[in-house]
Short mmCIF file of C-alpha atoms and ligand atoms in Angstrom, two decimals:
data_model
loop_
_atom_site.label_atom_id
_atom_site.label_comp_id
_atom_site.label_asym_id
_atom_site.label_seq_id
_atom_site.Cartn_x
_atom_site.Cartn_y
_atom_site.Cartn_z
CA VAL A 50 109.11 -155.26 203.22
CA ALA A 51 111.45 -157.39 199.78
CA TRP A 52 111.79 -160.26 201.85
CA LEU A 53 107.53 -159.51 203.94
CA THR A 54 106.67 -160.01 200.21
CA ASP A 55 108.75 -162.68 199.05
CA ARG A 56 107.70 -164.80 202.20
CA ILE A 57 103.62 -163.71 201.89
CA PHE A 58 103.80 -164.14 198.05
CA PHE A 59 105.63 -166.46 196.52
CA LYS A 60 106.04 -168.88 199.55
CA ASN A 61 103.70 -171.34 197.11
CA GLY A 62 105.41 -170.60 194.06
CA TYR A 63 102.95 -167.59 192.72
CA SER A 64 102.77 -164.11 192.95
CA SER A 65 99.59 -163.19 194.60
CA GLU A 66 99.42 -159.91 192.90
CA ALA A 67 100.53 -161.12 189.48
CA LEU A 68 96.78 -164.00 189.78
CA LEU A 69 94.75 -161.34 191.08
CA PHE A 70 96.41 -159.49 188.46
CA ASP A 71 95.39 -162.83 185.91
CA ILE A 72 91.72 -162.24 187.16
CA THR A 73 90.82 -159.07 187.70
CA HIS A 74 91.71 -159.46 184.10
CA ILE A 75 89.29 -162.39 182.80
CA MET A 76 87.14 -161.10 184.81
CA ALA A 77 86.65 -157.55 182.74
CA ASP A 78 86.68 -159.67 179.86
CA THR A 79 84.63 -161.86 179.80
CA ILE A 80 80.82 -161.07 180.53
CA ASP A 81 79.66 -164.63 179.95
CA LEU A 82 78.90 -166.17 183.34
CA GLU A 83 79.90 -170.07 182.80
CA LYS A 84 82.81 -168.75 180.43
CA MET A 85 83.79 -166.73 183.64
CA GLN A 86 83.55 -169.17 185.85
CA LYS A 87 85.98 -171.81 184.29
CA LYS A 88 88.45 -169.35 183.63
CA VAL A 89 88.74 -167.95 186.85
CA LEU A 90 88.89 -171.64 188.43
CA SER A 91 90.84 -172.64 186.74
CA ALA A 92 93.76 -169.23 187.06
CA ILE A 93 93.18 -170.44 191.27
CA MET A 94 93.43 -173.89 191.21
CA GLY A 95 96.53 -173.70 188.94
CA ALA A 96 98.10 -170.72 190.28
CA MET A 97 97.50 -172.70 194.00
CA LYS A 98 97.92 -176.50 192.65
CA ILE A 99 94.23 -177.45 193.96
CA GLU A 100 93.04 -180.41 193.28
CA ARG A 101 89.76 -179.58 192.77
CA GLY A 102 87.31 -176.57 192.96
CA ALA A 103 83.67 -175.50 192.07
CA VAL A 104 81.77 -172.50 192.22
CA LEU A 105 78.21 -172.71 192.58
CA MET A 106 75.52 -170.73 192.18
CA VAL A 107 73.02 -168.91 195.19
CA GLU A 108 68.96 -168.57 193.97
CA GLY A 109 66.30 -168.53 197.13
CA HIS A 110 68.31 -170.38 199.61
CA LYS A 111 70.09 -173.39 197.54
CA PHE A 112 71.96 -173.90 194.81
CA SER A 113 71.03 -173.04 191.37
CA ASP A 114 73.51 -174.22 189.09
CA GLY A 115 77.55 -173.44 188.36
CA ASN A 116 81.10 -175.10 187.64
CA ALA A 117 83.07 -177.58 188.78
CA VAL A 118 86.73 -179.59 187.93
CA ARG A 119 86.66 -182.47 189.17
CA PHE A 120 83.90 -182.70 191.33
CA GLY A 121 80.57 -184.52 191.12
CA LYS A 122 77.53 -183.20 190.05
CA ASN A 123 76.24 -184.76 193.35
CA ASP A 124 79.03 -183.77 195.49
CA PHE A 125 77.25 -180.85 197.30
CA LYS A 126 74.00 -183.06 197.47
CA LYS A 127 74.72 -182.32 201.60
CA LEU A 128 77.06 -179.70 201.44
CA ASP A 129 75.60 -177.34 204.22
CA PRO A 130 74.85 -174.05 202.75
CA LEU A 131 76.04 -171.75 204.90
CA PHE A 132 72.69 -170.07 205.06
CA TYR A 133 71.83 -170.31 208.26
CA GLU A 134 75.06 -169.09 209.50
CA LYS A 135 74.76 -165.33 211.03
CA LYS A 136 76.47 -163.31 209.89
CA LEU A 137 79.56 -164.73 207.26
CA ARG A 138 83.43 -165.25 207.56
CA PRO A 139 85.53 -164.13 204.06
CA VAL A 140 86.56 -167.25 204.26
CA TYR A 141 85.85 -170.71 205.88
CA VAL A 142 89.17 -172.70 206.05
CA PHE A 143 88.03 -176.26 206.47
CA ASP A 144 90.59 -176.52 209.76
CA GLU A 145 90.18 -174.07 211.52
CA LEU A 146 86.29 -175.11 211.83
CA GLU A 147 85.22 -176.15 215.08
CA GLU A 148 82.97 -179.34 215.01
CA GLY A 149 79.96 -179.65 213.96
CA LYS A 150 77.27 -180.27 211.19
CA LEU A 151 79.44 -177.57 209.08
CA LYS A 152 82.43 -179.29 209.70
CA ASN A 153 80.60 -183.03 208.83
CA SER A 154 79.57 -181.15 205.36
CA PHE A 155 82.53 -180.13 204.58
CA ARG A 156 84.16 -183.56 205.15
CA ASP A 157 81.40 -185.44 203.79
CA CYS A 158 81.98 -183.07 200.84
CA GLY A 159 85.81 -183.38 200.72
CA VAL A 160 85.71 -180.24 200.63
CA ALA A 161 89.18 -177.55 202.34
CA VAL A 162 87.91 -174.19 201.74
CA ALA A 163 84.37 -172.00 200.77
CA VAL A 164 84.50 -168.80 199.94
CA PRO A 165 80.88 -166.81 200.11
CA VAL A 166 80.78 -164.19 197.34
CA LEU A 167 78.38 -160.89 198.03
CA ALA A 168 77.59 -158.47 195.67
CA GLU A 169 74.77 -154.96 197.36
CA GLY A 170 74.93 -157.26 200.23
CA ASN A 171 73.35 -160.19 198.83
CA PHE A 172 74.70 -164.01 199.27
CA ILE A 173 74.86 -164.81 194.90
CA ALA A 174 77.49 -167.74 195.06
CA VAL A 175 80.36 -169.54 196.69
CA PHE A 176 83.79 -170.59 195.74
CA VAL A 177 84.75 -174.57 196.95
CA PHE A 178 87.66 -175.97 196.98
CA GLY A 179 88.68 -179.60 197.90
CA GLN A 180 92.92 -180.54 198.66
CA LYS A 181 96.43 -179.25 197.46
CA MET A 182 97.29 -181.20 195.13
CA SER A 183 101.09 -182.02 197.26
CA GLY A 184 98.78 -182.78 200.72
CA ASP A 185 100.11 -178.87 201.92
CA ILE A 186 97.29 -177.06 203.94
CA TYR A 187 96.18 -173.41 202.53
CA GLU A 188 98.22 -170.71 203.96
CA ALA A 189 98.32 -167.29 205.41
CA GLN A 190 99.05 -166.97 201.72
CA ASP A 191 95.93 -168.19 200.20
CA ILE A 192 94.05 -167.58 203.03
CA ASN A 193 94.93 -163.81 201.71
CA PHE A 194 93.94 -164.31 198.88
CA LEU A 195 90.98 -166.18 198.57
CA ARG A 196 89.23 -163.47 200.93
CA VAL A 197 90.50 -160.51 198.37
CA PHE A 198 89.37 -162.31 194.96
CA ALA A 199 85.88 -162.68 197.46
CA LYS A 200 85.25 -159.02 197.65
CA GLU A 201 86.28 -158.58 194.12
CA SER A 202 84.46 -161.09 192.68
CA GLY A 203 81.45 -159.90 193.55
CA ILE A 204 80.80 -157.75 191.59
CA ALA A 205 81.52 -159.58 188.73
CA ILE A 206 79.30 -162.11 188.98
CA HIS A 207 76.34 -160.38 189.88
CA ASN A 208 76.79 -158.47 186.30
CA ALA A 209 77.63 -161.55 184.43
CA LEU A 210 74.61 -163.78 186.02
CA SER A 211 72.40 -160.05 185.21
CA TYR A 212 73.72 -160.44 181.35
CA LYS A 213 72.94 -164.11 181.52
CA LYS A 214 69.48 -163.72 182.75
CA ILE A 215 69.16 -160.27 180.01
CA LYS A 216 69.94 -162.55 177.38
CA GLU A 217 67.21 -166.46 179.08
CA PHE A 218 64.67 -162.94 178.62
CA SER A 219 65.17 -162.22 175.48
CA ALA A 220 65.56 -164.81 173.67
CA THR A 221 62.35 -166.70 175.62
CA LEU A 222 60.43 -163.03 174.72
CA GLU A 223 61.51 -163.61 170.77
CA LYS A 224 60.15 -166.61 171.17
CA LYS A 225 57.23 -165.72 172.44
CA VAL A 226 56.76 -163.25 170.03
CA GLU A 227 57.32 -165.93 167.56
CA ASP A 228 54.49 -168.26 169.08
CA ARG A 229 51.98 -165.25 168.99
CA THR A 230 52.75 -164.26 165.07
CA LYS A 231 52.77 -167.86 164.44
CA GLU A 232 49.26 -167.79 166.36
CA LEU A 233 48.53 -164.40 164.99
CA ARG A 234 49.33 -165.18 160.80
CA ALA A 235 46.80 -168.95 161.43
CA ALA A 236 43.92 -167.23 163.34
CA HIS A 237 44.35 -164.38 160.38
CA LYS A 238 44.34 -166.64 157.86
CA ARG A 239 41.13 -168.84 159.14
CA GLU A 240 39.18 -165.37 159.44
CA ILE A 241 40.33 -164.58 155.03
CA GLU A 242 39.43 -168.21 154.22
CA LYS A 243 36.44 -167.70 156.14
CA ALA A 244 35.58 -164.41 154.64
CA GLU A 245 36.41 -165.25 150.98
CA GLU A 246 33.97 -168.75 151.73
CA VAL A 247 31.20 -165.77 152.31
CA ALA A 248 32.18 -164.28 149.43
CA ARG A 249 32.00 -166.93 147.56
CA LEU A 250 28.11 -167.97 148.28
CA LYS A 251 27.46 -164.07 147.43
CA ASP A 252 28.29 -164.56 144.25
CA GLU A 253 26.84 -168.05 143.80
CA PHE A 254 24.14 -166.27 145.33
CA VAL A 255 23.63 -163.79 142.24
CA PHE A 256 24.44 -166.10 139.60
CA ILE A 257 21.46 -168.34 140.51
CA ALA A 258 18.71 -165.64 141.43
CA ALA A 259 20.32 -163.44 137.78
CA HIS A 260 19.71 -166.54 136.30
CA GLU A 261 16.21 -167.60 136.95
CA LEU A 262 15.23 -164.48 137.09
CA LYS A 263 16.18 -164.18 133.28
CA THR A 264 13.28 -166.41 132.60
CA PRO A 265 10.38 -165.17 134.00
CA VAL A 266 11.51 -161.73 132.78
CA ALA A 267 12.25 -162.68 129.14
CA ALA A 268 8.38 -164.00 130.04
CA ILE A 269 7.10 -160.48 130.92
CA ARG A 270 8.38 -159.04 128.16
CA GLY A 271 6.75 -161.64 125.64
CA PHE A 272 3.64 -161.13 126.71
CA ILE A 273 4.18 -157.11 126.43
CA ASP A 274 5.20 -157.61 123.30
CA LEU A 275 2.59 -159.32 122.49
CA ILE A 276 -0.12 -156.69 123.70
CA SER A 277 1.28 -154.13 122.03
CA GLU A 278 0.55 -155.47 118.90
CA GLU A 279 -3.23 -154.44 118.87
CA THR A 280 -2.40 -151.34 121.02
CA LYS A 281 -4.61 -149.57 118.77
CA HIS A 282 -8.05 -150.41 120.36
CA PHE A 283 -6.49 -150.19 122.82
CA PRO A 284 -7.96 -146.16 125.57
CA ARG A 285 -4.87 -143.93 125.70
CA ASP A 286 -4.28 -144.27 129.58
CA VAL A 287 -4.18 -148.93 129.19
CA LYS A 288 -1.45 -147.13 126.02
CA ASN A 289 0.79 -145.57 128.79
CA SER A 290 0.40 -148.16 130.87
CA LEU A 291 1.11 -150.51 128.87
CA ASP A 292 4.55 -148.38 127.28
CA SER A 293 5.61 -148.01 131.26
CA ILE A 294 5.91 -151.41 131.25
CA SER A 295 7.01 -152.27 128.50
CA MET A 296 10.20 -149.49 129.97
CA ALA A 297 10.44 -151.27 133.44
CA SER A 298 9.94 -154.55 131.75
CA VAL A 299 13.16 -153.18 129.63
CA HIS A 300 15.58 -151.53 133.08
CA LEU A 301 14.97 -154.66 134.35
CA ASN A 302 15.78 -157.48 131.20
CA GLN A 303 18.82 -154.95 131.90
CA LEU A 304 19.60 -155.63 135.12
CA VAL A 305 19.07 -159.08 135.25
CA THR A 306 21.50 -159.17 132.51
CA ASP A 307 24.08 -156.85 133.86
CA LEU A 308 24.40 -159.17 137.01
CA LEU A 309 24.02 -162.59 135.02
CA GLU A 310 27.43 -160.73 133.86
CA VAL A 311 29.24 -159.50 137.15
CA ALA A 312 28.45 -162.92 138.43
CA ARG A 313 29.92 -165.53 135.51
CA ASN A 314 33.26 -162.99 135.20
CA GLU A 315 33.35 -163.66 139.06
CA ALA A 316 33.31 -167.32 138.13
CA GLY A 317 35.84 -166.56 135.70
CA THR A 318 32.27 -168.50 133.43
CA ILE A 319 32.26 -166.16 131.40
CA LYS A 320 32.03 -168.22 127.52
CA LEU A 321 32.33 -165.89 124.36
CA ASN A 322 30.98 -166.73 121.17
CA MET A 323 33.66 -165.43 118.42
CA ALA A 324 31.94 -164.72 114.99
CA PRO A 325 31.74 -161.60 112.27
CA HIS A 326 28.04 -159.62 112.55
CA TYR A 327 26.96 -156.50 110.23
CA PHE A 328 27.19 -153.88 113.00
CA ARG A 329 24.16 -152.34 111.44
CA HIS A 330 22.27 -155.00 112.23
CA ILE A 331 22.95 -155.83 116.06
CA LEU A 332 22.01 -151.81 116.36
CA GLU A 333 18.69 -151.42 114.96
CA ILE A 334 18.25 -154.21 117.24
CA VAL A 335 19.10 -152.50 120.03
CA LEU A 336 17.07 -149.78 118.83
CA LYS A 337 14.02 -151.27 118.80
CA GLU A 338 14.00 -151.87 122.72
CA LEU A 339 14.85 -149.49 122.98
CA ASN A 340 11.60 -147.65 121.48
CA SER A 341 9.70 -147.03 124.04
CA LEU A 342 12.32 -145.28 125.94
CA ILE A 343 13.57 -142.77 122.97
CA ASN A 344 10.22 -142.58 122.30
CA LYS A 345 9.26 -140.97 125.83
CA ASN A 346 12.05 -139.09 126.28
CA LYS A 347 11.39 -137.42 123.04
CA ILE A 348 15.40 -138.14 121.71
CA LYS A 349 16.03 -138.16 117.93
CA ILE A 350 18.96 -140.22 117.19
CA LYS A 351 20.78 -139.84 114.05
CA LEU A 352 22.93 -142.51 112.46
CA HIS A 353 26.53 -142.13 111.13
CA LEU A 354 27.52 -145.37 109.54
CA MET A 355 31.05 -144.77 107.49
CA SER A 356 31.68 -148.51 107.69
CA ASP A 357 29.45 -151.48 108.44
CA GLY A 358 31.56 -154.33 109.59
CA PRO A 359 31.42 -156.42 109.97
CA ILE A 360 33.20 -157.10 113.08
CA LEU A 361 34.27 -159.92 114.96
CA CYS A 362 32.35 -159.98 118.05
CA ASP A 363 30.07 -161.98 120.32
CA GLU A 364 26.60 -160.60 118.93
CA LEU A 365 24.60 -161.26 122.23
CA LYS A 366 27.77 -159.18 124.70
CA LEU A 367 27.84 -156.74 122.05
CA LYS A 368 24.49 -155.89 121.86
CA GLU A 369 24.77 -156.43 125.80
CA VAL A 370 27.32 -153.02 125.33
CA LEU A 371 25.14 -150.91 122.80
CA PHE A 372 21.95 -151.43 125.18
CA ASN A 373 24.38 -149.81 127.91
CA LEU A 374 25.63 -147.05 126.49
CA ILE A 375 22.71 -145.79 124.15
CA GLY A 376 20.55 -146.64 126.94
CA ASN A 377 23.14 -143.80 129.05
CA ALA A 378 22.99 -142.17 125.96
CA ILE A 379 19.14 -141.19 126.67
CA LYS A 380 18.62 -141.50 130.14
CA TYR A 381 21.49 -138.84 131.02
CA ASN A 382 20.46 -136.39 128.19
CA ARG A 383 18.37 -133.95 128.38
CA GLU A 384 14.14 -133.79 127.00
CA GLY A 385 14.58 -133.04 123.38
CA GLY A 386 18.33 -133.89 122.85
CA ASP A 387 20.19 -135.14 120.46
CA ILE A 388 22.29 -139.29 119.86
CA HIS A 389 24.75 -139.11 116.98
CA ILE A 390 25.81 -143.04 116.96
CA SER A 391 28.94 -143.74 114.07
CA ALA A 392 30.71 -146.41 112.76
CA PHE A 393 34.02 -146.09 110.46
CA ARG A 394 37.27 -148.03 110.66
CA THR A 395 40.33 -147.22 110.80
CA PRO A 396 42.40 -147.24 107.56
CA GLY A 397 45.45 -149.46 107.45
CA ASN A 398 45.01 -151.78 110.79
CA GLY A 399 41.71 -152.85 110.80
CA LEU A 400 39.81 -151.58 114.32
CA PHE A 401 36.24 -151.25 113.99
CA ILE A 402 35.36 -147.74 116.08
CA ILE A 403 31.60 -147.27 117.59
CA GLU A 404 30.94 -143.93 118.44
CA VAL A 405 27.90 -142.73 121.27
CA ASN A 406 27.22 -138.97 121.71
CA ASP A 407 24.84 -137.74 123.51
CA THR A 408 23.45 -133.59 124.47
CA GLY A 409 22.67 -133.95 128.16
CA TYR A 410 23.83 -133.67 131.61
CA GLY A 411 28.15 -134.77 131.48
CA ILE A 412 29.90 -136.14 134.31
CA PRO A 413 31.28 -134.21 136.07
CA HIS A 414 35.13 -134.04 135.24
CA GLU A 415 36.42 -135.14 139.23
CA LYS A 416 33.73 -137.94 138.82
CA GLN A 417 34.98 -138.86 135.86
CA ASN A 418 38.10 -141.73 136.87
CA LYS A 419 35.63 -143.62 138.69
CA VAL A 420 33.19 -143.97 135.61
CA PHE A 421 33.42 -147.55 135.05
CA GLN A 422 33.84 -148.87 139.13
CA LYS A 423 31.33 -151.56 140.17
CA PHE A 424 28.41 -149.66 141.30
CA PHE A 425 29.55 -146.53 141.01
CA ARG A 426 26.88 -143.22 140.13
CA ALA A 427 28.20 -139.47 139.78
CA ALA A 428 24.35 -138.22 140.45
CA ALA A 429 25.87 -134.68 138.49
CA PRO A 430 22.95 -132.24 139.26
CA GLY A 431 19.58 -132.92 137.80
CA THR A 432 20.02 -136.84 137.12
CA GLU A 433 19.55 -137.37 140.88
CA SER A 434 15.93 -138.88 139.25
CA ILE A 435 17.09 -140.93 137.02
CA LEU A 436 17.39 -144.54 138.06
CA GLY A 437 19.69 -147.35 138.20
CA THR A 438 22.39 -149.45 139.34
CA GLY A 439 26.17 -148.13 138.62
CA LEU A 440 26.72 -151.59 136.99
CA GLY A 441 25.88 -151.31 132.98
CA LEU A 442 29.56 -150.16 132.73
CA PHE A 443 31.56 -152.16 134.72
CA VAL A 444 30.21 -154.34 133.23
CA SER A 445 29.78 -153.02 129.15
CA ARG A 446 33.56 -152.50 130.38
CA MET A 447 34.45 -156.56 131.16
CA LEU A 448 33.01 -157.93 127.70
CA VAL A 449 34.32 -155.39 125.03
CA GLU A 450 38.10 -156.32 127.22
CA LYS A 451 36.98 -159.68 126.95
CA MET A 452 36.33 -159.56 122.85
CA ASN A 453 39.84 -157.59 122.65
CA GLY A 454 38.15 -154.12 122.56
CA SER A 455 38.79 -150.59 124.83
CA ILE A 456 36.21 -148.29 125.67
CA ALA A 457 37.24 -144.70 126.26
CA PHE A 458 34.62 -141.44 126.71
CA SER A 459 35.27 -137.91 126.87
CA SER A 460 32.64 -135.73 128.42
CA VAL A 461 32.05 -132.03 129.01
CA GLU A 462 29.35 -131.83 132.23
CA GLY A 463 26.72 -130.50 131.09
CA ARG A 464 27.09 -130.31 127.45
CA GLY A 465 26.72 -134.08 126.45
CA SER A 466 29.42 -137.66 126.37
CA THR A 467 30.96 -139.83 123.87
CA PHE A 468 31.70 -143.74 124.45
CA ALA A 469 33.89 -144.42 121.60
CA LEU A 470 33.82 -148.47 120.58
CA THR A 471 37.19 -149.36 119.74
CA LEU A 472 36.68 -153.66 117.97
CA HIS A 473 38.30 -155.45 115.45
CA CYS A 474 37.57 -155.51 111.37
CA ALA A 475 36.48 -159.38 110.81
CA ASP A 476 39.00 -160.45 108.34
CA THR A 477 37.41 -161.34 104.15
CA ARG A 478 37.26 -164.82 104.47
CA ALA A 479 34.86 -164.42 107.89
CA VAL A 480 32.76 -162.08 105.84
CA ASN A 481 31.94 -165.17 103.41
CA LYS A 482 31.21 -167.43 105.64
CA ILE A 483 28.37 -165.24 106.56
CA ILE A 484 27.28 -163.71 103.67
CA LYS A 485 27.43 -167.79 102.82
CA ASN A 486 24.96 -168.70 106.10
CA ASN A 487 22.67 -165.75 105.50
N1 ATP B 125 26.31 -141.50 128.98
C1 ATP B 125 26.14 -139.97 130.08
N2 ATP B 125 26.16 -139.36 130.11
C2 ATP B 125 26.04 -138.71 131.49
N3 ATP B 125 26.63 -139.26 132.80
C3 ATP B 125 26.47 -140.81 132.22
C4 ATP B 125 26.37 -141.06 131.35
N4 ATP B 125 27.03 -142.34 130.89
C5 ATP B 125 26.98 -143.27 132.10
N5 ATP B 125 26.74 -141.71 132.85
C6 ATP B 125 27.56 -141.48 134.64
O1 ATP B 125 28.63 -142.99 134.50
C7 ATP B 125 26.84 -143.10 135.78
C8 ATP B 125 27.46 -144.70 135.58
O2 ATP B 125 27.16 -145.06 134.69
P1 ATP B 125 26.23 -147.02 134.89
O3 ATP B 125 25.78 -147.58 133.18
O4 ATP B 125 27.61 -148.17 135.26
O5 ATP B 125 25.02 -147.10 135.82
P2 ATP B 125 24.31 -146.46 136.02
O6 ATP B 125 23.17 -146.22 134.02
O7 ATP B 125 23.50 -145.44 137.38
O8 ATP B 125 23.16 -147.56 136.06
P3 ATP B 125 22.51 -149.22 134.74
O9 ATP B 125 22.87 -150.33 135.68
O10 ATP B 125 21.70 -148.77 135.08
O11 ATP B 125 23.45 -148.94 133.83
C9 ATP B 125 25.82 -143.00 135.98
O12 ATP B 125 25.61 -143.43 137.27
C10 ATP B 125 25.99 -142.32 135.73
O13 ATP B 125 25.95 -141.01 136.54
MG1 MG B 126 23.54 -148.01 133.31
#
């Protein structure tokens, strides 16, 4: 046996077993198809001392790609791809082929041996080899080895090919996902831009509408005031109607003012004219404006002015805020209820606090955290029929904060509410200035 193995395995100076062992290792360790092709080719060619070699992958009755050592790219254009063979032979040896098309194509391409590789019965690749460097013919040992090799390599090449395809697939998938994400982002951006444009147009519309309403509303109020001075001579029902018109116009004016403040705030164009002002003076004007509403609801106003400023504020804005707070204290009060308005300085830190307290419906506890939201209305029991937009407190807080102040409240449902403003006192120098100006 030893003699026989020597004869078969070592005649060409290599051991078939060792070579097969090497190649099995290469195939087990390498999942990358191209690397595997190169390593296997060089192992076989090195051991058998073959001049040139290649592995050609077969796909859809064509050679797809492959790897070649000292064969050129175009060398296999004329190679008979063996696809028309009725039954593939394990190994094709040039010297053993009968004359014909196949042999001619081998001759043209310089192929001495071709080894088809099958996986699960499918023809997936072919190894082709050129002449041996010595010019010797391929011996039985070589052919036997290639026969065994062809069997072994089928599944390994098939796996490497599947791996490659999965890798390519996941790469295209990744690319597709990336492209699609980009598209979606762009579409999203367009949508946002569109929405922003719509929002901008809406703000602009509200601003223009509110601004244009201001003048006619002021005119209506002016004329009502004018007529109201003559009411002595009017019949009772005309007087009552006039009162209603007056109250409605006050409300309309407040609404337009609030809308305008919201629009200005959104456009970022609120301008403040901060100066020292006496609180009592501002309060008087506000109470006068609310007079008909106070009378109609038979509200008793009680003032507790422990200190009278001056405070640092924008006169018009503070009027708006007080108008909203006292307006609410009237609206959401019971008929004949009280409103206590207090004002005092906190000792030491120069803060001025104004409190408006009412004896009305109060705000349900669970709704209190929303009171300053735009358009929020608590709709507490009993208040359903009271008209309002839910803008007053939103605007008030915004304006107070712009004046470096703050607003807070406490409320007990069914008992009443207290809203408190904190503003800054004006310093003495500023006080002197207003005294001079008056
Ligand atoms: N003094 C108060 N007593 C009871 N509830 C109040 C009082 N002030 C505000 N609220 C509640 O808070 C809500 C929001 O008040 P806000 O002044 O912002 O809006 P509004 O009075 O409804 O409408 P408007 O925009 O005309 O002022 C009111 O709808 C009301 O439910
Ligand atoms: Mg209000």
